[in-house]
Coordinates of C-alpha atoms and ligand atoms in Angstrom, one line a residue:
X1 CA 119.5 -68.8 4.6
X2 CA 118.0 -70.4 1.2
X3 CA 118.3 -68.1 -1.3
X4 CA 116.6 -68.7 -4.6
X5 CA 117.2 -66.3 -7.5
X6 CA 115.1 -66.3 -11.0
X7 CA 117.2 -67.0 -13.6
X8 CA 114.6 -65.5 -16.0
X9 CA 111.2 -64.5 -16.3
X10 CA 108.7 -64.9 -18.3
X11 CA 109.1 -64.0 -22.0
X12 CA 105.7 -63.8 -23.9
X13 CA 105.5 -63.7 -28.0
X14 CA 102.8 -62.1 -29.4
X15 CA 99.4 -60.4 -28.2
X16 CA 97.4 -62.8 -25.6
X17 CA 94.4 -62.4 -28.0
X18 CA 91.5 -63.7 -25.7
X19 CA 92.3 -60.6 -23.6
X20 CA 92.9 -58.5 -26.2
X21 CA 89.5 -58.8 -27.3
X22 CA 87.6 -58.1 -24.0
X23 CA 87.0 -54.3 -23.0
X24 CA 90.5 -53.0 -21.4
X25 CA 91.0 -54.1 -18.2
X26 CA 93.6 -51.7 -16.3
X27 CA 96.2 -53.8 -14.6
X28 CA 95.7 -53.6 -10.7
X29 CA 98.9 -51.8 -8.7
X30 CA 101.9 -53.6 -8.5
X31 CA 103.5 -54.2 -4.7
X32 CA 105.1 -51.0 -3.5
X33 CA 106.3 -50.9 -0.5
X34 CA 107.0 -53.9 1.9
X35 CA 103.7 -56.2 2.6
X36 CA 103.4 -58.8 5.3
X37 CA 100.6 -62.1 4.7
X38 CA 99.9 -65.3 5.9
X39 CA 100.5 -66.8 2.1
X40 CA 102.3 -65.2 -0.7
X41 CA 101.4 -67.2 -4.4
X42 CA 103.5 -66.8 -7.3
X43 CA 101.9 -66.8 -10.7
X44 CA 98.4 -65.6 -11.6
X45 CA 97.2 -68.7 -13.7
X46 CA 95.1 -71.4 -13.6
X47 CA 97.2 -72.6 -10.5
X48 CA 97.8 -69.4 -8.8
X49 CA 94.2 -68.7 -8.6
X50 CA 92.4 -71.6 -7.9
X51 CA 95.3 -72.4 -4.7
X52 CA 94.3 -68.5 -3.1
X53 CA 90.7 -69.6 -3.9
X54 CA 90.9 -72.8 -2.0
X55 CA 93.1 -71.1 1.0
X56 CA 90.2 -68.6 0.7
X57 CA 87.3 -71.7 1.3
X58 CA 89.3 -73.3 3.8
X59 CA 90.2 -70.4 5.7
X60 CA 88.9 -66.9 5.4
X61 CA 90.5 -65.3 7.7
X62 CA 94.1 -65.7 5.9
X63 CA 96.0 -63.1 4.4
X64 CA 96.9 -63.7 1.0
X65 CA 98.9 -62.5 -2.0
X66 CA 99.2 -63.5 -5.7
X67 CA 102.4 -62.1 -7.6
X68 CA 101.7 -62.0 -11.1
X69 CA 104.3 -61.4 -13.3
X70 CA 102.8 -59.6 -16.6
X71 CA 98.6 -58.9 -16.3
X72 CA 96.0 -61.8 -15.3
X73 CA 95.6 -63.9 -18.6
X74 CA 98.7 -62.1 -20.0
X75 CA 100.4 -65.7 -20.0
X76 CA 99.7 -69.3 -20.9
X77 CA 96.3 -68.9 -19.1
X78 CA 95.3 -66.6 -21.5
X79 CA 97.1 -68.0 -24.7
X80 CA 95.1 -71.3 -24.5
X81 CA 92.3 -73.1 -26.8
X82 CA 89.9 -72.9 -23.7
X83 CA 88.9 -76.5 -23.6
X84 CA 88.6 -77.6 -20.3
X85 CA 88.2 -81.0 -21.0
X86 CA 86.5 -84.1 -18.7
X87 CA 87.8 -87.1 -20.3
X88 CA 91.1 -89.0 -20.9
X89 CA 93.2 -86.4 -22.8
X90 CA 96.7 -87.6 -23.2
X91 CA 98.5 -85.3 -25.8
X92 CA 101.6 -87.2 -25.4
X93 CA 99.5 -90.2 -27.2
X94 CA 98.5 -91.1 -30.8
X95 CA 94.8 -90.7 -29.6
X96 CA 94.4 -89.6 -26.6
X97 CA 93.8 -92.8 -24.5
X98 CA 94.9 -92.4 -21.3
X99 CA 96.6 -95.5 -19.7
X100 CA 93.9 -97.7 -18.5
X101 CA 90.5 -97.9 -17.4
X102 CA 91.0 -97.7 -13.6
X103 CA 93.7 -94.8 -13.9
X104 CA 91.3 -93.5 -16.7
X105 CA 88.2 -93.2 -14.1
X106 CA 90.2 -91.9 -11.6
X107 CA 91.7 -89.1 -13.7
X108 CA 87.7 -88.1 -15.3
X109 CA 86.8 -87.6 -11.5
X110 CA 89.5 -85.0 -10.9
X111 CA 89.2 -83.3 -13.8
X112 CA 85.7 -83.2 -12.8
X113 CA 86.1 -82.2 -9.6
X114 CA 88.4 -79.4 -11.1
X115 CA 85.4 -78.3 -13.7
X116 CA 83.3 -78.4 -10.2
X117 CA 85.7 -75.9 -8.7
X118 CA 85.6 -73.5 -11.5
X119 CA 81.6 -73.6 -12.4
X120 CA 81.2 -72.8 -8.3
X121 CA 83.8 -69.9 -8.8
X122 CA 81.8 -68.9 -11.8
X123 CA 78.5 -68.6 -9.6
X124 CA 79.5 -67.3 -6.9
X125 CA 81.6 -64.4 -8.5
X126 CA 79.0 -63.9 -11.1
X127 CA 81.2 -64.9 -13.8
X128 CA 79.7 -63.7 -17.5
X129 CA 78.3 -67.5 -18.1
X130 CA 79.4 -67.1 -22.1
X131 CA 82.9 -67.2 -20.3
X132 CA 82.4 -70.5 -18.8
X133 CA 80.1 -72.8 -21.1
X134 CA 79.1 -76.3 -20.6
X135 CA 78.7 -77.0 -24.4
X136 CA 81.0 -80.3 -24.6
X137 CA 83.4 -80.4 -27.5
X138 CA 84.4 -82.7 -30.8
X139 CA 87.3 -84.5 -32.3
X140 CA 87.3 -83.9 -35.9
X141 CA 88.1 -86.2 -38.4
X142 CA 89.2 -85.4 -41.8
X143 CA 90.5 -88.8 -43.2
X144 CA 90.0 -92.5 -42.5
X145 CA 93.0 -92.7 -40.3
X146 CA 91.3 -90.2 -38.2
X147 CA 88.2 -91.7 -38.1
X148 CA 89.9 -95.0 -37.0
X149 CA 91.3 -93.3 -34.2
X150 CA 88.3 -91.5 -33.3
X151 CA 86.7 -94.9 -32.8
X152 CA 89.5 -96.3 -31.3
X153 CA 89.2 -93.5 -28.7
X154 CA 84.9 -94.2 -28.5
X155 CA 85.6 -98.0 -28.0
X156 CA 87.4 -96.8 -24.8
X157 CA 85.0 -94.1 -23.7
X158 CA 82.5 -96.8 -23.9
X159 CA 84.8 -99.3 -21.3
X160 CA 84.9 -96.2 -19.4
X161 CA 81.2 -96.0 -19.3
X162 CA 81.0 -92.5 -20.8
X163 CA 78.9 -91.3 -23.5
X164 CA 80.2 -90.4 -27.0
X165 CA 78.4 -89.6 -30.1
X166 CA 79.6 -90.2 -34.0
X167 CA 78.5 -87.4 -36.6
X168 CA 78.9 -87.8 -40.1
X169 CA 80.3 -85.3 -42.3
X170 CA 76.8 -83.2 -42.6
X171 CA 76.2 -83.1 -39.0
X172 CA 80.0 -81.2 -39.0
X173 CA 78.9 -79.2 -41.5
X174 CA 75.7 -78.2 -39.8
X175 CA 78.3 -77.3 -37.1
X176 CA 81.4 -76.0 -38.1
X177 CA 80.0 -74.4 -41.7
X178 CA 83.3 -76.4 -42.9
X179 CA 83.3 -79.7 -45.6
X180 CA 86.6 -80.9 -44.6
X181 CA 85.4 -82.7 -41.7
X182 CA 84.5 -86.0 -43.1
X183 CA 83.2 -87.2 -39.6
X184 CA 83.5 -86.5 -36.0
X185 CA 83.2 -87.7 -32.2
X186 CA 81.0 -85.2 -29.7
X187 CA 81.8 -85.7 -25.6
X188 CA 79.4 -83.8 -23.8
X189 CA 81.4 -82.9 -20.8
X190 CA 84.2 -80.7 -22.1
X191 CA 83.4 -76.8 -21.1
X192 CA 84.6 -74.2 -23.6
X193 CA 85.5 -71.6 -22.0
X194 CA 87.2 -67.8 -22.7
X195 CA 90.4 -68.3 -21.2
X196 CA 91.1 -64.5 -20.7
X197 CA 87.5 -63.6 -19.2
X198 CA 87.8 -66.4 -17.3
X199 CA 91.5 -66.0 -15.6
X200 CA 90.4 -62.1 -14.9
X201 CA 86.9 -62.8 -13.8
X202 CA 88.4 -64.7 -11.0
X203 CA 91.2 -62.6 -10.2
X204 CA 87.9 -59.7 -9.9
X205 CA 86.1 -61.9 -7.6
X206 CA 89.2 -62.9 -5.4
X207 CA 89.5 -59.1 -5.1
X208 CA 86.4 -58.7 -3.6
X209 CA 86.8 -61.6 -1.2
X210 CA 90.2 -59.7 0.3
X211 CA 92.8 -61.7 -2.1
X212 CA 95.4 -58.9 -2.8
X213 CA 96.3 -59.7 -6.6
X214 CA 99.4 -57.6 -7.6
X215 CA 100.1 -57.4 -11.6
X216 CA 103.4 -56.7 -13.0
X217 CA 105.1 -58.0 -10.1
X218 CA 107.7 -60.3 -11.2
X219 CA 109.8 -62.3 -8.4
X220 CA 113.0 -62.0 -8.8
X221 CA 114.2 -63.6 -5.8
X222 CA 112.9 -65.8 -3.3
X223 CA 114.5 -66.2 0.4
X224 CA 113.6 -68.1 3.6
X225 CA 115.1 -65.7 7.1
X226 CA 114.2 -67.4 10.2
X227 CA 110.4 -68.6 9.7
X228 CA 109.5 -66.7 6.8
X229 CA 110.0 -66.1 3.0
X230 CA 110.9 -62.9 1.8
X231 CA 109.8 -62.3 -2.3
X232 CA 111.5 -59.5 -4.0
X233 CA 110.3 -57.4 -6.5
X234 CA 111.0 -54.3 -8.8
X235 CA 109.0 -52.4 -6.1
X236 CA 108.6 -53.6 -2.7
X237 CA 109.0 -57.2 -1.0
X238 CA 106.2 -59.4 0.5
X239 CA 107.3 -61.5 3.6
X240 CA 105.2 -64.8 4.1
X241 CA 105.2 -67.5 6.3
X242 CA 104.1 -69.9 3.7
X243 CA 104.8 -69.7 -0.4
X244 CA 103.1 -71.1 -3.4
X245 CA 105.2 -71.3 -6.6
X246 CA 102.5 -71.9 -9.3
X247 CA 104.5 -70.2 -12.3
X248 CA 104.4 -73.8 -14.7
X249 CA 107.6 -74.3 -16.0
X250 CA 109.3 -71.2 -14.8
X251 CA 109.9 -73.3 -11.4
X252 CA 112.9 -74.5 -12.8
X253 CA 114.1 -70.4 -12.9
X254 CA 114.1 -70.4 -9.9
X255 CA 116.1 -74.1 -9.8
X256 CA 114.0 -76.3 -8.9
X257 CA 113.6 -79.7 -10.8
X258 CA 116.1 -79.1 -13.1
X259 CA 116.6 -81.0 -16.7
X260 CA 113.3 -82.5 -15.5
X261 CA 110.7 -79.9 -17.2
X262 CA 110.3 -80.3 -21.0
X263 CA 109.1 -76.7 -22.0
X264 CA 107.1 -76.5 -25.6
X265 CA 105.5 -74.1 -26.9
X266 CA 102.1 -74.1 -28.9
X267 CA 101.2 -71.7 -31.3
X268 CA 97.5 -70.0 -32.6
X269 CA 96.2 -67.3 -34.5
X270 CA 93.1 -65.4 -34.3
X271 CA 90.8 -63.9 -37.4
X272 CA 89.1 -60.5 -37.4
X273 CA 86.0 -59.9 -36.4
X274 CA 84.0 -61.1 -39.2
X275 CA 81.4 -59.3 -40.7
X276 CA 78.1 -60.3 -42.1
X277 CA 79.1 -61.5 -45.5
X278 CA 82.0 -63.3 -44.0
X279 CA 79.6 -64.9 -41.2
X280 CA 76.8 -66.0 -44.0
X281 CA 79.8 -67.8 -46.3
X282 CA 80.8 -69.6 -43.2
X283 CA 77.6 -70.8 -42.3
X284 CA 77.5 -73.0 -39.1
X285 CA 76.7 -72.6 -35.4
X286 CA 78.3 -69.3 -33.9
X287 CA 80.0 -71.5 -31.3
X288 CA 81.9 -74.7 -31.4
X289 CA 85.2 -76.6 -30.7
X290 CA 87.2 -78.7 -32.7
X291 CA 90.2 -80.4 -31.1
X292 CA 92.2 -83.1 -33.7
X293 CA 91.7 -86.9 -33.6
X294 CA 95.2 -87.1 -33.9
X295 CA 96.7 -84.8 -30.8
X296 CA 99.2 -83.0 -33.1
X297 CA 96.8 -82.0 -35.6
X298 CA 95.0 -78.5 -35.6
X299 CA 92.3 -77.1 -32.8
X300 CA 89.6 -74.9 -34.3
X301 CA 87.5 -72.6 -32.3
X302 CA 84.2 -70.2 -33.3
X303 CA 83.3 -67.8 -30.4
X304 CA 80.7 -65.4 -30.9
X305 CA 79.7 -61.5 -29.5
X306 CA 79.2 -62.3 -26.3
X307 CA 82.8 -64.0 -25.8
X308 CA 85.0 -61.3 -27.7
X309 CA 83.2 -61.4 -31.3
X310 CA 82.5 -63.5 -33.7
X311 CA 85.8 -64.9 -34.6
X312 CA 87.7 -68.3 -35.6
X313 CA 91.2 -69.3 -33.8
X314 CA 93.5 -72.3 -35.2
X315 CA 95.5 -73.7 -33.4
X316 CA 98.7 -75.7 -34.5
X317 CA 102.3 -76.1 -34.4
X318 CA 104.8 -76.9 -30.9
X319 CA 107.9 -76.3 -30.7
X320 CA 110.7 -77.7 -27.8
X321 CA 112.6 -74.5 -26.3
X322 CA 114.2 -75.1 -23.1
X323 CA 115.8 -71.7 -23.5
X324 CA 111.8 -70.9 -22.8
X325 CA 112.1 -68.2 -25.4
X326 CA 109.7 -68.4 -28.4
X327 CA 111.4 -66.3 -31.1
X328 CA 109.2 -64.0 -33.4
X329 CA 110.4 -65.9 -36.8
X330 CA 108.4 -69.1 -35.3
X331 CA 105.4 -67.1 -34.3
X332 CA 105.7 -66.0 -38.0
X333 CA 105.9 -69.4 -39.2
X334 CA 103.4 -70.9 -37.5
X335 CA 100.9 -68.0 -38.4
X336 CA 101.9 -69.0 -41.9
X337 CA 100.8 -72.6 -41.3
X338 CA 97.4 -71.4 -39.7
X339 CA 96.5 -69.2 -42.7
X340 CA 96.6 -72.6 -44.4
X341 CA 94.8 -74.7 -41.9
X342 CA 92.1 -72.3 -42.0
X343 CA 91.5 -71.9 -45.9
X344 CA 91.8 -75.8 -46.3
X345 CA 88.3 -75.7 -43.8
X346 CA 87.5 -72.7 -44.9
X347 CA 87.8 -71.8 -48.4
X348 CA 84.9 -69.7 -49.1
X349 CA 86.1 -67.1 -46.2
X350 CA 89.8 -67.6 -46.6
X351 CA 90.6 -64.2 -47.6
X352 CA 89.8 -63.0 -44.0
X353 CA 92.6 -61.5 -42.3
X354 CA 93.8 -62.9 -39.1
X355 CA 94.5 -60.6 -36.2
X356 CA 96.6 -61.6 -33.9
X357 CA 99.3 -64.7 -33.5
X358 CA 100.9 -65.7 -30.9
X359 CA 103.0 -68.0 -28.7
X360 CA 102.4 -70.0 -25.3
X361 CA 104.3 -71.7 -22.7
X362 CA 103.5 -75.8 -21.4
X363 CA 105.6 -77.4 -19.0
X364 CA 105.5 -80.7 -19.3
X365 CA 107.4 -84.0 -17.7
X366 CA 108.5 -87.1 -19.7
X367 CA 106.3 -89.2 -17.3
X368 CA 103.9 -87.2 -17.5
X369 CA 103.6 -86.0 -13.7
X370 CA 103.7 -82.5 -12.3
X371 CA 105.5 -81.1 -9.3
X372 CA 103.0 -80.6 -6.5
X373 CA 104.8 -80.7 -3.2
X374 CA 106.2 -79.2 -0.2
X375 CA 109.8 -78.0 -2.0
X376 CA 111.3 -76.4 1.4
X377 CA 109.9 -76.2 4.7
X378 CA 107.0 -73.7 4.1
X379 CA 107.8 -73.4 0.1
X380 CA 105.3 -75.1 -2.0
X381 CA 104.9 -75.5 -5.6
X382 CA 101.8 -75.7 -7.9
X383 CA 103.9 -76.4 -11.0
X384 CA 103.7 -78.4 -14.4
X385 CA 100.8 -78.6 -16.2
X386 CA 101.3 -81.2 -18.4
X387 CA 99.5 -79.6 -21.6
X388 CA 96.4 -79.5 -20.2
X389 CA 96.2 -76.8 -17.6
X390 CA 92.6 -75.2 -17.5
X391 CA 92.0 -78.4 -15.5
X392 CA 95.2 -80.0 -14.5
X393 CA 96.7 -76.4 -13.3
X394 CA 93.4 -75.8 -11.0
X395 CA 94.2 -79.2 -10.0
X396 CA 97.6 -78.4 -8.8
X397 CA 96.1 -75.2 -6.9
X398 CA 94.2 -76.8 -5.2
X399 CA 96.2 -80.0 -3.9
X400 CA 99.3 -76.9 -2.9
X401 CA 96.6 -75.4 -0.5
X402 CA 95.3 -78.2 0.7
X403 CA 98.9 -79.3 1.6
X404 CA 100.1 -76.1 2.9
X405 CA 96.8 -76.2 5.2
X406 CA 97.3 -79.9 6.2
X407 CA 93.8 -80.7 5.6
X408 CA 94.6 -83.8 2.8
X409 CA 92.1 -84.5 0.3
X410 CA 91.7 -86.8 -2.7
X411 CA 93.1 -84.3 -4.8
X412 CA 96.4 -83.4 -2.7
X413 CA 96.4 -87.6 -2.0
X414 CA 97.0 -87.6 -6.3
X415 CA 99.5 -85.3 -6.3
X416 CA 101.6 -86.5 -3.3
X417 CA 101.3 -89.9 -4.4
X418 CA 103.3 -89.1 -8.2
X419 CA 106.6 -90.0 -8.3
X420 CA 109.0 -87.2 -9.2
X421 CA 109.5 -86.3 -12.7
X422 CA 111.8 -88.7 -15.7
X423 CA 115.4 -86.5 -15.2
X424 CA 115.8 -85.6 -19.1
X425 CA 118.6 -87.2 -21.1
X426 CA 121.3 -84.7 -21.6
X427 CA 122.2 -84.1 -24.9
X428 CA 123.2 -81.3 -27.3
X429 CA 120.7 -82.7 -29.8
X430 CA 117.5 -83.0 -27.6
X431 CA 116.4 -79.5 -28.8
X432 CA 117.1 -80.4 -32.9
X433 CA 115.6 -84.3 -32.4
X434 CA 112.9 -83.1 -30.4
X435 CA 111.8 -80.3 -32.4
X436 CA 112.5 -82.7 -35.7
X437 CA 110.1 -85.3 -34.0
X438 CA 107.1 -82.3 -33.6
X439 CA 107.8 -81.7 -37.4
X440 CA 106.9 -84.7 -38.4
X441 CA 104.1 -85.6 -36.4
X442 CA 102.6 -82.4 -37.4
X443 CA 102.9 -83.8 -41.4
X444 CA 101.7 -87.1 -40.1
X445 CA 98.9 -85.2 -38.9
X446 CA 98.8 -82.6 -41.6
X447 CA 95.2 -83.4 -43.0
X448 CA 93.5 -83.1 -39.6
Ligands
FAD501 C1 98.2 -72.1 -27.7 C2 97.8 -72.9 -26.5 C3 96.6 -73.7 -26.5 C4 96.3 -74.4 -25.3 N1 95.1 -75.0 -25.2 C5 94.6 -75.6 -24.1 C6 93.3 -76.1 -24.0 O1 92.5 -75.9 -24.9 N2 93.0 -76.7 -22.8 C7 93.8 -76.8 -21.7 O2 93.5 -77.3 -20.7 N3 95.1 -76.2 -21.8 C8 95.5 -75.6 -22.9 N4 96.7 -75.1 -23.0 C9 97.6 -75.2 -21.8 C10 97.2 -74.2 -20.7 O3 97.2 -72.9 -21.2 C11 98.2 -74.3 -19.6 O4 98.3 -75.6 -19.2 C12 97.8 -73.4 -18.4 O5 97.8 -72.1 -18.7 C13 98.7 -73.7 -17.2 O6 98.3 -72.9 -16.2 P1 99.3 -72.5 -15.0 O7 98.6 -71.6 -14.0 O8 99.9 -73.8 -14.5 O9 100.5 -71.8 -15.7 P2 100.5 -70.4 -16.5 O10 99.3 -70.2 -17.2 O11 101.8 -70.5 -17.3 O12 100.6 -69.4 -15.4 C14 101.8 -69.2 -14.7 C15 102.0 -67.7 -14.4 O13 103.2 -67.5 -13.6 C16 103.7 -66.2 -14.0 N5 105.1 -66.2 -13.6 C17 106.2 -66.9 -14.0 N6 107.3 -66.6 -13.4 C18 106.9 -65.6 -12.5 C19 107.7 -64.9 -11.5 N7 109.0 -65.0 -11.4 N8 107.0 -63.9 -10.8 C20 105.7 -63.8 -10.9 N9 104.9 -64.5 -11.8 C21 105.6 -65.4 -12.6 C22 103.5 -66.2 -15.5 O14 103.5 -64.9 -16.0 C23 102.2 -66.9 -15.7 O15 101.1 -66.0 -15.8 C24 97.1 -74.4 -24.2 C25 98.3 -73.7 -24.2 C26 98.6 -72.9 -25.3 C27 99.9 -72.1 -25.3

């Protein structure tokens, strides 16, 4: 008998604030009781959801079963920036250039493909379309080593054959209402999306289609007797014949691909609603996206009333805890540091409070790959999202279901064909050098 215990669950730091904001949501019953289903999926992400959707287009008469531990967009998927983003976006690089053109092409027509998924989940649920918008994003650029990158990144989009567009520093006024972008590159294919009214929008739908989606049902304990799996948890156990674990870096809780996951932690903050002297000093357009030229500089986001309110969220600040525990000092700190970011782009609104902080969990592997396989006989796992999950995670979900039905597909073909993930150099100073190394990229990318 394989027994597989979680050596921890999920800790989350701080309100998930893209929730927060939408009308209460009641979290649906947890399991009580002992339930029997064809497929049992743990982890109510990006992953999760997107793998019982595809099990659910591929075959409706399956029984199915996602096991979230907390609420739907209660975790990572909820905690995001909500860029789901087309194009080459390596955050491990110094400008997001991916690794060549042919690996580059390849990788835009999966994320596509990914952004494909989710717009058709979006229509045929009836997803609120301000959740979900097709509005393409920009790299700001507040200095000249920024700009460089920026067209060091446009030089490749061209080779790529995708379009790009350089604004000056009015057009990112006209924008952002803000004069500390002194230029800036616009993609058209990146959709912005509200993580939170996205993550429980789909859970709603995949409701209605039959899916049972259990909330606060943490797995404590997996086991395979005879054919089947049996999940534990606080109230009641689920037996399946075939398992999906899509719960990111907490695959290694339950053992698996150990001192290979690297687990960091980003950090945001989000303002009050502002009112309308706050909105007339700000100026702008009442939505946009900002992601840095340089990856470890600071994401800026304006949503409007129809996505939560009209609000700004900054985004900066990682941090390397393979203890997967963000602590409250460093959601403190990093709240700090966003107070700053925002009055440096913001100075004529930057008495406006901020209301919630907060922490998130990425998994991600020194090579960059993510763990997308057949684990066990019948035990899957939709795991590793390598920074960028709102694509890469539905990704994952996808290729898990498509390998536990056997029907192979160019997405599964990707994930089966990555090698397995860089085993991490032991060392009692990884944590102190990694975290050391964050520190000062983040000054080298202090201005942007
Ligand atoms: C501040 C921040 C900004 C980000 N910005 C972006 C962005 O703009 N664009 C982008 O693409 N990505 C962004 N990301 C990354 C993105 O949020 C993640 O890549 C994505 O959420 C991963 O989705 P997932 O489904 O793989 O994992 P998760 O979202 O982590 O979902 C896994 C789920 O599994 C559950 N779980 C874990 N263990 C158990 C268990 N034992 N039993 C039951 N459930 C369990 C967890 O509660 C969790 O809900 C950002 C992340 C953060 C923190």
């Amino acid at each position: 008998m394989n027994v597989h215990k979680a050596e921890r669950l999920p800790v989350q730091r701080g309100p998930a604030a893209w929730n927060a904001i939408l009308p209460a949501q009641p979290y649906s019953a947890p399991v009580d009781g002992d339930i029997r289903v064809d497929v049992a999926i743990v982890g109510g992400g990006f992953a999760g959801l997107s793998a019982a959707k595809r099990l659910r287009q591929q075959d409706a008469s399956l029984r199915i079963a996602v096991l979230e531990a907390s609420g739907l967009a209660e975790g990572a998927s909820g905690r995001n920036s909500g860029f789901m983003i087309d194009l080459p976006h390596d955050v491990q690089s110094d400008d997001y250039a991916g690794t060549g053109v042919e690996e580059d092409k390849k990788m835009i027509a999966l994320n596509r493909a990914a952004i494909s998924f989710a717009k058709e989940c979006v229509e045929e649920y009836g997803i609120d379309p301000a959740y979900f918008d097709p509005a393409g994003k920009i790299n700001g650029a507040a200095s000249e080593t920024a700009r460089n990158l920026n067209e060091s990144y446009a030089k490749h989009l061209t080779e790529l054959g995708e379009a790009s567009e350089m604004l000056d520093a009015k057009a990112m006024q006209e924008v952002t209402g803000s004069r500390h972008y002194t230029s800036g590159l616009y993609t058209p294919g990146t959709v912005m999306i509200q993580p939170a009214g996205y993550i429980r929008s789909l859970g709603t739908g995949l409701r209605r289609d039959g899916v049972f989606v259990f909330e606060e049902s943490p797995v404590s304990k997996l086991a395979r007797v005879n054919q089947d799996w049996i999940l534990t948890t606080p109230n009641g156990h689920v037996t399946a014949a075939k398992v999906i674990l899509a719960n990111n870096g907490h695959l290694e809780s339950f053992g698996f691909a150990r001192k290979r996951l690297m687990h960091v932690f980003l950090y945001a903050s989000m303002t009050v609603e502002l009112d309308v002297d706050a909105l007339s000093r700000l100026g702008g357009q009442p939505r946009w996206g900002i992601t840095p030229s340089d990856p470890m500089g600071t994401t800026m986001r304006r949503i409007d009333t129809a996505q939560g309110g009209n609000r700004v969220i900054t985004r900066t600040c990682a941090s390397y805890l393979p203890g997967m525990v963000p602590s409250k000092s460093a959601v403190d700190r990093a709240a700090k540091v966003h107070r700053r970011k925002f009055a440096d782009r913001f100075p004529a609104i930057a008495d406006v409070p901020m209301e919630y902080s907060w922490a998130g969990h990425l998994c991600l592997t020194w090579n960059g790959v993510s763990v997308t396989s057949e684990l066990e006989p019948g035990l899957f796992s939709a795991c590793c999202c390598n920074g960028l999950g709102t694509v890469r995670s539905t990704l994952t979900g996808i290729a898990a279901a498509d390998m536990l039905l056997n029907r192979p597909s160019k997405i599964s073909a990707h994930f089966m064909a990555e090698p397995e993930p860089s085993k991490l150099v032991p060392s009692p100073f990884a944590e102190i050098g990694a975290n050391l190394y964050f520190r000062w990229k983040e000054w080298r990318a202090r201005e942007e």
